PDB file of C-alpha atoms in Angstrom:
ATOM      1  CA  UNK A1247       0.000   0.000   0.000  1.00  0.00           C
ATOM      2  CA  UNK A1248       1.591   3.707  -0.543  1.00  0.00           C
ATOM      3  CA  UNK A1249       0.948   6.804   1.324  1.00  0.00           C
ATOM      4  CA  UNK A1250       1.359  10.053   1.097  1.00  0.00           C
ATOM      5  CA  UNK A1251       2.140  12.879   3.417  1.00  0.00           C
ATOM      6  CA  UNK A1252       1.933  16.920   2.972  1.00  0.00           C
ATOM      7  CA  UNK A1253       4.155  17.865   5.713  1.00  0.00           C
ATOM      8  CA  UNK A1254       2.809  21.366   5.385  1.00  0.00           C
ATOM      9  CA  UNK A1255      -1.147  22.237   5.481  1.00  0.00           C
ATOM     10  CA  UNK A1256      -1.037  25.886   4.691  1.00  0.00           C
ATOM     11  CA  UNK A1257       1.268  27.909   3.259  1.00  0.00           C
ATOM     12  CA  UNK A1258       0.787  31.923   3.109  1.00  0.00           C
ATOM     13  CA  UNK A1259       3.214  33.463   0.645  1.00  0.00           C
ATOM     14  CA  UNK A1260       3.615  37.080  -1.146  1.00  0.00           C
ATOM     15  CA  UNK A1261       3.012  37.487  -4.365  1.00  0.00           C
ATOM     16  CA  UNK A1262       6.174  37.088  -6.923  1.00  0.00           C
ATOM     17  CA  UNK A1263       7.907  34.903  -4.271  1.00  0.00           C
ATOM     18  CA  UNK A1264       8.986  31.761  -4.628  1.00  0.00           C
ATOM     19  CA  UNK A1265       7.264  28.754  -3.113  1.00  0.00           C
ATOM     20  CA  UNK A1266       7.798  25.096  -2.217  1.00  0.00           C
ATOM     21  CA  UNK A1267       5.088  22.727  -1.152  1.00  0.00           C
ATOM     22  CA  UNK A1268       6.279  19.394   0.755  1.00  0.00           C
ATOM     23  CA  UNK A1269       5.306  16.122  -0.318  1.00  0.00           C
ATOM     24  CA  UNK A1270       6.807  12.716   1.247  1.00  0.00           C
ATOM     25  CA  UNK A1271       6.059   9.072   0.148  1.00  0.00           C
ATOM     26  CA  UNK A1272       5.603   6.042   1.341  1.00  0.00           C
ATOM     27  CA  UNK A1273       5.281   2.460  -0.833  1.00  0.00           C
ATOM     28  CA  UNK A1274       7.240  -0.911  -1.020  1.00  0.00           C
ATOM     29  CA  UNK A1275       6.368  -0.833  -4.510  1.00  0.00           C
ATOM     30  CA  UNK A1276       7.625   1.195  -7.682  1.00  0.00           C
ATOM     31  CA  UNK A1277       4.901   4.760  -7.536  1.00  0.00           C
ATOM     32  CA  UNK A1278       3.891   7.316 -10.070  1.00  0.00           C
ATOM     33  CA  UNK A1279       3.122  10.453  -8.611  1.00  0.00           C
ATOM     34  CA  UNK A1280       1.386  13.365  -9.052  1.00  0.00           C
ATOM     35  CA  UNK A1281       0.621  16.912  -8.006  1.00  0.00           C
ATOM     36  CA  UNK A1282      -3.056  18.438  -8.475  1.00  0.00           C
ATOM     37  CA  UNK A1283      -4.783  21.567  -7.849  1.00  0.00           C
ATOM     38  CA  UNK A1284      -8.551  22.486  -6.624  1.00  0.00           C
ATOM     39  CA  UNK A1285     -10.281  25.758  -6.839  1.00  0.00           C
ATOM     40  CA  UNK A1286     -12.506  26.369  -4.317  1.00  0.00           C
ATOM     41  CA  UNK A1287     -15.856  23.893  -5.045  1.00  0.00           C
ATOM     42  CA  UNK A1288     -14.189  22.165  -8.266  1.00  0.00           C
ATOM     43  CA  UNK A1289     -12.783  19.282  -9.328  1.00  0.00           C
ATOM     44  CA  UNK A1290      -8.826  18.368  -9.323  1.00  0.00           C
ATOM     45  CA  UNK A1291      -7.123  19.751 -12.148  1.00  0.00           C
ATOM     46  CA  UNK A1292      -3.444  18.159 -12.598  1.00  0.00           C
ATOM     47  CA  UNK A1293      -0.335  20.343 -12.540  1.00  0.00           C
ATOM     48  CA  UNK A1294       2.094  17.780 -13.168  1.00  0.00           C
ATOM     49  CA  UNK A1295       3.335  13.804 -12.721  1.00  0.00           C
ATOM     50  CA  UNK A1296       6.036  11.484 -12.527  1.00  0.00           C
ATOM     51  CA  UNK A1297       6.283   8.881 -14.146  1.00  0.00           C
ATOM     52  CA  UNK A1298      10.075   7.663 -15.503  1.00  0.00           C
ATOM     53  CA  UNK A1299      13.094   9.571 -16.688  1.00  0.00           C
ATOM     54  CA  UNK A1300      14.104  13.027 -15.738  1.00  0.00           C
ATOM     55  CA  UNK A1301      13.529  13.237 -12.206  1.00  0.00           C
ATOM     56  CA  UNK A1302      12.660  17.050 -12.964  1.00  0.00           C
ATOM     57  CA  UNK A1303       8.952  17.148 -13.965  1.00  0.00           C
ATOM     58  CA  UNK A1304       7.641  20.674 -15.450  1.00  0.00           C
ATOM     59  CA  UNK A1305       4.062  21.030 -15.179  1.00  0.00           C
ATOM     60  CA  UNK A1306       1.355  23.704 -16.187  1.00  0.00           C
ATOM     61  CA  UNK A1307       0.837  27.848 -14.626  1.00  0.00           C
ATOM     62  CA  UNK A1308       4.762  27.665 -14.403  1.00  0.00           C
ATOM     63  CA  UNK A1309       5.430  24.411 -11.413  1.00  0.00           C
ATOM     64  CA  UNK A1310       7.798  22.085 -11.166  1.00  0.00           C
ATOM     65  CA  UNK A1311       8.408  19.208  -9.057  1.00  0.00           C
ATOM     66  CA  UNK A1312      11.804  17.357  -8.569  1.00  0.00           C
ATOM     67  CA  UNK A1313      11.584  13.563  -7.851  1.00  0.00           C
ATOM     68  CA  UNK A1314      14.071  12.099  -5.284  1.00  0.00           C
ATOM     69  CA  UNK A1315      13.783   8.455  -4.916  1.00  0.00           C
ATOM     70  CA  UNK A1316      15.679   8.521  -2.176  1.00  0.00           C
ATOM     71  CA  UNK A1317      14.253  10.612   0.148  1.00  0.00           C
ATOM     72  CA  UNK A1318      11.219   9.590  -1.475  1.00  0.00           C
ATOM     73  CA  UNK A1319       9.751  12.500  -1.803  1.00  0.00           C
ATOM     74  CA  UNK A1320       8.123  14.928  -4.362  1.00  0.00           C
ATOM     75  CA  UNK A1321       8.162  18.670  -3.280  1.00  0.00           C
ATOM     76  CA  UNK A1322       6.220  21.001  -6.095  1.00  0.00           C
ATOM     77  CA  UNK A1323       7.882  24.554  -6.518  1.00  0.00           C
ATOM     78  CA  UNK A1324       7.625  27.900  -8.382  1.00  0.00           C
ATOM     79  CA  UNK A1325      10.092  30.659  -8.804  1.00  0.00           C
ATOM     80  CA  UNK A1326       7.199  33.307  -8.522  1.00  0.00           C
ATOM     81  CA  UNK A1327       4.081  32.942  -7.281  1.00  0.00           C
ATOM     82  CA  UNK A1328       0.992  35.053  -8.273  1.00  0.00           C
ATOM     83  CA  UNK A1329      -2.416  35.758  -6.118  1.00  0.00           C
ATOM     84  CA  UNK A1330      -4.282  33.414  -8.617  1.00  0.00           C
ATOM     85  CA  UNK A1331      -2.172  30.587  -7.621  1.00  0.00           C
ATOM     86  CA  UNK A1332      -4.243  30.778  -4.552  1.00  0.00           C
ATOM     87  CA  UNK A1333      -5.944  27.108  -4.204  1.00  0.00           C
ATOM     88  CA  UNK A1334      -5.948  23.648  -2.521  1.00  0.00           C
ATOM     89  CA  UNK A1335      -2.851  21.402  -3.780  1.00  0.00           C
ATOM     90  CA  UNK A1336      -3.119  17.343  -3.385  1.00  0.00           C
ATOM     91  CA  UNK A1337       0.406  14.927  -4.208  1.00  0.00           C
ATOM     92  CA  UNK A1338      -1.201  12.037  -5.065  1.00  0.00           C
ATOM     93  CA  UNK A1339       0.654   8.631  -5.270  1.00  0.00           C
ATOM     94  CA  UNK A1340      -0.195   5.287  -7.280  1.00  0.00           C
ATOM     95  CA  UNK A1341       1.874   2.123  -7.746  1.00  0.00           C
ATOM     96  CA  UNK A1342       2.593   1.187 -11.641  1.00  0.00           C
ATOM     97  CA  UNK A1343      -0.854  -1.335 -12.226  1.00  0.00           C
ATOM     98  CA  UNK A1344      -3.003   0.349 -14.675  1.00  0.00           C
ATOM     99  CA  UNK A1345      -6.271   1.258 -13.559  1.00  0.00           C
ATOM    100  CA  UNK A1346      -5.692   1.699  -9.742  1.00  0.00           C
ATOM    101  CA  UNK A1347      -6.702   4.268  -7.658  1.00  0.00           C
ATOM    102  CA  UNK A1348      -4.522   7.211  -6.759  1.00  0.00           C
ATOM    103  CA  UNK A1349      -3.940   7.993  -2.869  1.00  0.00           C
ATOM    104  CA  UNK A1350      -3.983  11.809  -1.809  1.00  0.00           C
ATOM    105  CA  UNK A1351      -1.724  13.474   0.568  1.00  0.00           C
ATOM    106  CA  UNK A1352      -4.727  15.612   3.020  1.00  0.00           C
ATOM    107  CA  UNK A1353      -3.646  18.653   0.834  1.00  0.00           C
ATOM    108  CA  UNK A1354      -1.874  21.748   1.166  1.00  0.00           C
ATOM    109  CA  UNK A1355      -3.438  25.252   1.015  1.00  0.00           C
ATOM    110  CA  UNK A1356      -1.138  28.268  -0.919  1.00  0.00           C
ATOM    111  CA  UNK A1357      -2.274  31.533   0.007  1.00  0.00           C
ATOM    112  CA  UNK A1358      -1.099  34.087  -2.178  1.00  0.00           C
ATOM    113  CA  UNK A1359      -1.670  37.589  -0.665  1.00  0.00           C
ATOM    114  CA  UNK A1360      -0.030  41.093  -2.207  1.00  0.00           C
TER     115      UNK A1360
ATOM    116  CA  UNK B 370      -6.586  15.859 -22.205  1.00  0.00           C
ATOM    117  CA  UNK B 371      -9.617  13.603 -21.501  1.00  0.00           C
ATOM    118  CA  UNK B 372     -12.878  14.993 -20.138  1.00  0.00           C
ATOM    119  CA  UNK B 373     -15.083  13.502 -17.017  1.00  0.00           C
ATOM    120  CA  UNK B 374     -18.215  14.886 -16.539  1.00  0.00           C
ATOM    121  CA  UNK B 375     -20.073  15.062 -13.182  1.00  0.00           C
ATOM    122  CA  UNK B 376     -23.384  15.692 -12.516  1.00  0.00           C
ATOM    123  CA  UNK B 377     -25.334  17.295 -10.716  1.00  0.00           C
ATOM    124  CA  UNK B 378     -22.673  19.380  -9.718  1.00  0.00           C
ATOM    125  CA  UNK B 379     -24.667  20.228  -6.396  1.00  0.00           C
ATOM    126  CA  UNK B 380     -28.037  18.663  -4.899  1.00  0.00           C
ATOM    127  CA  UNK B 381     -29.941  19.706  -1.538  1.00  0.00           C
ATOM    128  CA  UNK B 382     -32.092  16.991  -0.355  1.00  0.00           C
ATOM    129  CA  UNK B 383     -34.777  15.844   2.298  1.00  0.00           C
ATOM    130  CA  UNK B 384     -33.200  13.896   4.746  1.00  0.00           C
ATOM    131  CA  UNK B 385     -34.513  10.209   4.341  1.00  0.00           C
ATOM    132  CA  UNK B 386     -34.071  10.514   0.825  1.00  0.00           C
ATOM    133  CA  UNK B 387     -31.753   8.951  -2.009  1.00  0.00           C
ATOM    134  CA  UNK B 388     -29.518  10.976  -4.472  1.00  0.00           C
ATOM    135  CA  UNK B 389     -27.954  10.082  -7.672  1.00  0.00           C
ATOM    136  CA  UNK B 390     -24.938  11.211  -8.928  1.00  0.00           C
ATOM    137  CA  UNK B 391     -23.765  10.495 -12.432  1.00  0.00           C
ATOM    138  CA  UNK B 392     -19.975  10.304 -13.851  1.00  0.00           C
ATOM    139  CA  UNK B 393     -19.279   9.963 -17.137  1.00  0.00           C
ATOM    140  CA  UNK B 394     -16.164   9.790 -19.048  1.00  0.00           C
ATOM    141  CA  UNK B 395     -16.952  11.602 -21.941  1.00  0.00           C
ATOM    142  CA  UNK B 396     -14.137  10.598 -24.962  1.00  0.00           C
ATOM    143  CA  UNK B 397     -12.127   7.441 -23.955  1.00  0.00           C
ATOM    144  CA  UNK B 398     -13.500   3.979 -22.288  1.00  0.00           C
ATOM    145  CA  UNK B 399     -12.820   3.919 -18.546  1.00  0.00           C
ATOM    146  CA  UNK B 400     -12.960   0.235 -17.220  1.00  0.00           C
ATOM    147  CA  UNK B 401     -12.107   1.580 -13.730  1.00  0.00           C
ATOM    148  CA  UNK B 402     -13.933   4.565 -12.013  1.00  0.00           C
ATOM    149  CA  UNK B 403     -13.288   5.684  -8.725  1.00  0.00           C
ATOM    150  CA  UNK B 404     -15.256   7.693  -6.219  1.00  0.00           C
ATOM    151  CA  UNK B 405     -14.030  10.044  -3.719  1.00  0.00           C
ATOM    152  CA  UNK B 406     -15.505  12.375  -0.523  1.00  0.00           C
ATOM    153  CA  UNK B 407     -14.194  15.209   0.986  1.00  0.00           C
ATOM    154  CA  UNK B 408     -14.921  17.104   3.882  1.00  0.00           C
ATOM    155  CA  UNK B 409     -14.357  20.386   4.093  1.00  0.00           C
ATOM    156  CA  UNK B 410     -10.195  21.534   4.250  1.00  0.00           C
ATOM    157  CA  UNK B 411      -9.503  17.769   4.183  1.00  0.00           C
ATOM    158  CA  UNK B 412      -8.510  15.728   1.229  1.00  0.00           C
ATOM    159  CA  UNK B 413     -10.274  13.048  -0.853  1.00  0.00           C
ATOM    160  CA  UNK B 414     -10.634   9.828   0.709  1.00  0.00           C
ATOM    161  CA  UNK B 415     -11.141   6.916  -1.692  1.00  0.00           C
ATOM    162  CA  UNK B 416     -14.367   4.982  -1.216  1.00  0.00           C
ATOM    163  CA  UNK B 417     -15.094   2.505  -3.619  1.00  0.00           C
ATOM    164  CA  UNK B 418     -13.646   1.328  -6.912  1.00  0.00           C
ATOM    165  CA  UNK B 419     -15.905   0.659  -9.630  1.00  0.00           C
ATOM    166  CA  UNK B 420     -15.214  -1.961 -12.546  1.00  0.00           C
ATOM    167  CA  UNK B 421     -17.521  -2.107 -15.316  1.00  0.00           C
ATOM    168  CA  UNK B 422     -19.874  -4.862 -15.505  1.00  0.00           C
ATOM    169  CA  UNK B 423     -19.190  -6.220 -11.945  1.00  0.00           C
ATOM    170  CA  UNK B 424     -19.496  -4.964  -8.339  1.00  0.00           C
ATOM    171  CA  UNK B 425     -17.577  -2.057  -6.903  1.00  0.00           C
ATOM    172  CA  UNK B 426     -14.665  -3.114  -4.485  1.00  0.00           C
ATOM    173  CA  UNK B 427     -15.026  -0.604  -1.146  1.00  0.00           C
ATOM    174  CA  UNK B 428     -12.548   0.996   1.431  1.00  0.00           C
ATOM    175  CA  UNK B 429     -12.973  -0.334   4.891  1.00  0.00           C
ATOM    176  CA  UNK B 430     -15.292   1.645   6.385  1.00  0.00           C
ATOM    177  CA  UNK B 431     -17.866   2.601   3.410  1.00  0.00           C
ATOM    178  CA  UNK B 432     -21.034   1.368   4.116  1.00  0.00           C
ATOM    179  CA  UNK B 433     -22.450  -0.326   0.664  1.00  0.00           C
ATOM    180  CA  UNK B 434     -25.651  -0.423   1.308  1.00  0.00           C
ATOM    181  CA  UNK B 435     -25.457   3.226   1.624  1.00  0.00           C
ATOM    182  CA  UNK B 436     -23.311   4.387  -1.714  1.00  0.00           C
ATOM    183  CA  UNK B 437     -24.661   1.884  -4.093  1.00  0.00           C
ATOM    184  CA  UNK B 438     -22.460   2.150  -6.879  1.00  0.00           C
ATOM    185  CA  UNK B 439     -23.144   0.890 -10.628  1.00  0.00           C
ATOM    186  CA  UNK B 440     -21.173   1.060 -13.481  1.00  0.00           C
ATOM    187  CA  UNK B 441     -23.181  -0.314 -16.525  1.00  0.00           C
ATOM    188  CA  UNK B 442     -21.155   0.979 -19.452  1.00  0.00           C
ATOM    189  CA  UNK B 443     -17.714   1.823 -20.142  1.00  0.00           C
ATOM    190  CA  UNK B 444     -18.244   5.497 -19.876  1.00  0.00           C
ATOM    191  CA  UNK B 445     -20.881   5.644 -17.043  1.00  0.00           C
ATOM    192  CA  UNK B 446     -20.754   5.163 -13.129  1.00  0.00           C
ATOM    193  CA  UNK B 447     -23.660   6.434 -10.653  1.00  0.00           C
ATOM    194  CA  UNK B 448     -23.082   6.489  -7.085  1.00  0.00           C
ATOM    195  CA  UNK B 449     -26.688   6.540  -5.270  1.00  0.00           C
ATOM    196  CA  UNK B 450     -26.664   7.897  -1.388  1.00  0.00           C
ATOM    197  CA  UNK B 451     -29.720   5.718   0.052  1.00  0.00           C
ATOM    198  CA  UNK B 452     -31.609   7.464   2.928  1.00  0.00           C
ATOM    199  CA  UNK B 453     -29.430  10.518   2.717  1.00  0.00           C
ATOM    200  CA  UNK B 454     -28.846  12.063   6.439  1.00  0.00           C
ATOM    201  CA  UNK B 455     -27.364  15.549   7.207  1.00  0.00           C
ATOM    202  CA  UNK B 456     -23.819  13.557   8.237  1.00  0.00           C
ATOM    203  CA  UNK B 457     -23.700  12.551   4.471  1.00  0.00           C
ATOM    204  CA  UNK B 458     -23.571  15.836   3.063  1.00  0.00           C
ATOM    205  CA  UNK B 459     -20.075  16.309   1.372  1.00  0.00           C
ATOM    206  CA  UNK B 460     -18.374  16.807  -1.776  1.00  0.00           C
ATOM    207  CA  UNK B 461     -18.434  13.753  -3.851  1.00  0.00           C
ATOM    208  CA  UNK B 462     -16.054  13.192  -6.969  1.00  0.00           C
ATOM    209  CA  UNK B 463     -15.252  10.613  -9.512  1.00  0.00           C
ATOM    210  CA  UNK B 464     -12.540   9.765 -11.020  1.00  0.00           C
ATOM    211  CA  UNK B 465     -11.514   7.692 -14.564  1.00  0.00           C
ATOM    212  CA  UNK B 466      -8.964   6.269 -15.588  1.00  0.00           C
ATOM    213  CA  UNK B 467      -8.101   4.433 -19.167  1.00  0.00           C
ATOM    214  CA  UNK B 468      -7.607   0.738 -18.652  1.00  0.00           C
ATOM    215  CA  UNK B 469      -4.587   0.862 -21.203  1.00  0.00           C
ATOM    216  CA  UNK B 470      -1.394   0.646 -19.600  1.00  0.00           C
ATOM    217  CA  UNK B 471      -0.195   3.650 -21.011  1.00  0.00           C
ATOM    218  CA  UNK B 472      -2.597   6.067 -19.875  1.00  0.00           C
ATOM    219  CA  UNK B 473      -1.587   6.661 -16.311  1.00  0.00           C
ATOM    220  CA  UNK B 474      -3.026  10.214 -16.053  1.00  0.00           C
ATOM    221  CA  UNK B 475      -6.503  10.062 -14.039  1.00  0.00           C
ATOM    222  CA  UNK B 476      -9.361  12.543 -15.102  1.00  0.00           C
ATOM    223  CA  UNK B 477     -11.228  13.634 -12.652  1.00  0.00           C
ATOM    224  CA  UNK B 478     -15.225  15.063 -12.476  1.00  0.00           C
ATOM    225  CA  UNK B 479     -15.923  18.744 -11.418  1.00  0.00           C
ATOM    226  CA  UNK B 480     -16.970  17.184  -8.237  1.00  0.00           C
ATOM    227  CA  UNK B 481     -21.069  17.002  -6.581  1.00  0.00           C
ATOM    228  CA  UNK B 482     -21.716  19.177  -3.426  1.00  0.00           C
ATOM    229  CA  UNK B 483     -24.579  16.887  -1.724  1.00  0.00           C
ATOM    230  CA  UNK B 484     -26.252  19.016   1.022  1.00  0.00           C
ATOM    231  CA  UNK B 485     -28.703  16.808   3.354  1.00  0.00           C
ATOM    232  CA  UNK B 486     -31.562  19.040   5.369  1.00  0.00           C
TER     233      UNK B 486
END
């Protein structure tokens, strides 16, 4: 079974800093991984995931994430935040059989004030 | 990227009632659908898995006579709340995901805001 842990549940930043959001592992088992975003009362819309190869993962609105297998963990960053990167971010975790469920971290919330 | 559509997107029902919620994947065949809840500032807990043409495997926990879960057709999955009470209002969201190896991205619905009075 994986799991996932945010170590961080909200972060407040200023707008056009930089930002890193936490995200540790846990699986016995080779993982794909994941970060998603969720606007107040919406769905999860992906930023970015891991799956093989470059342990540096670009994503969409500017993120990044940087894989390290052996701290197994998955921390999502950006260089410069704005105020509409204000939201709900999950790391989500799932082992390599297709079709499975992905397990959520409990979520971190990026506050982006001026 | 692949679409999943959700509805209704929010309900408010009599307590004592049943609600039906629909998820559809709307252009590729999803074998496997998943639903979630969330409670408020928390983050989505997994309760059931939903195969097509058989019966939905649940997390420890989930009640099943409660969130009766079908999925008839490749690109449909309901998840019915029977004799809704106030303690099951919550946001409710599917998820798909493309049997085919390859695919490893999961789509996820705009998510169902059940409200039990």
């Amino acid at each position: 079974a994986q799991s996932v842990t945010q170590l961080d549940s909200q972060v407040p930043v200023f707008e056009e800093a930089p930002v890193e959001l936490r995200c540790n592992y846990s699986s016995s088992v080779s993982v794909y991984l994941f970060w998603y975003v969720q606007y107040p009362n919406q769905g999860l819309q992906l930023l970015l995931k891991y799956l093989s190869g470059s342990t540096l993962v670009k994503g969409i609105n500017g993120f990044e994430a940087e894989f390290n297998k052996s701290q197994t963990s998955f921390h999502l960053r950006k260089p410069s935040v704005h105020i509409s990167d204000t939201a709900e971010y999950f790391c989500a975790v799932s082992d390599h059989q297709a079709g499975t469920a992905l397990i959520f971290g409990k979520g971190t919330t990026l506050s982006v004030s001026s | 990227g692949a679409v999943v559509s959700q509805h209704p997107s929010w309900v408010i029902c009599k307590s004592g009632t049943s609600v039906k919620i629909e998820c559809r994947s709307l252009d590729f065949q999803a074998t496997t659908m998943f639903w979630y809840r969330q409670f408020p500032k928390q983050s989505l807990m997994l309760m059931a898995t939903s195969n097509e043409g058989s019966k939905a495997t649940y997390e420890q926990g989930v009640e099943k006579d409660k969130f009766l879960i079908n999925h008839a057709s490749l690109t449909l999955s309901t998840l019915t709340v029977t004799s809704a009470h106030p303690e099951d209002s919550s946001f409710y969201i599917c998820s798909a995901r493309s049997a085919r190896s390859v695919d490893t991205e999961a789509f996820f619905g705009q998510g169902t805001r059940l409200t039990v009075v």
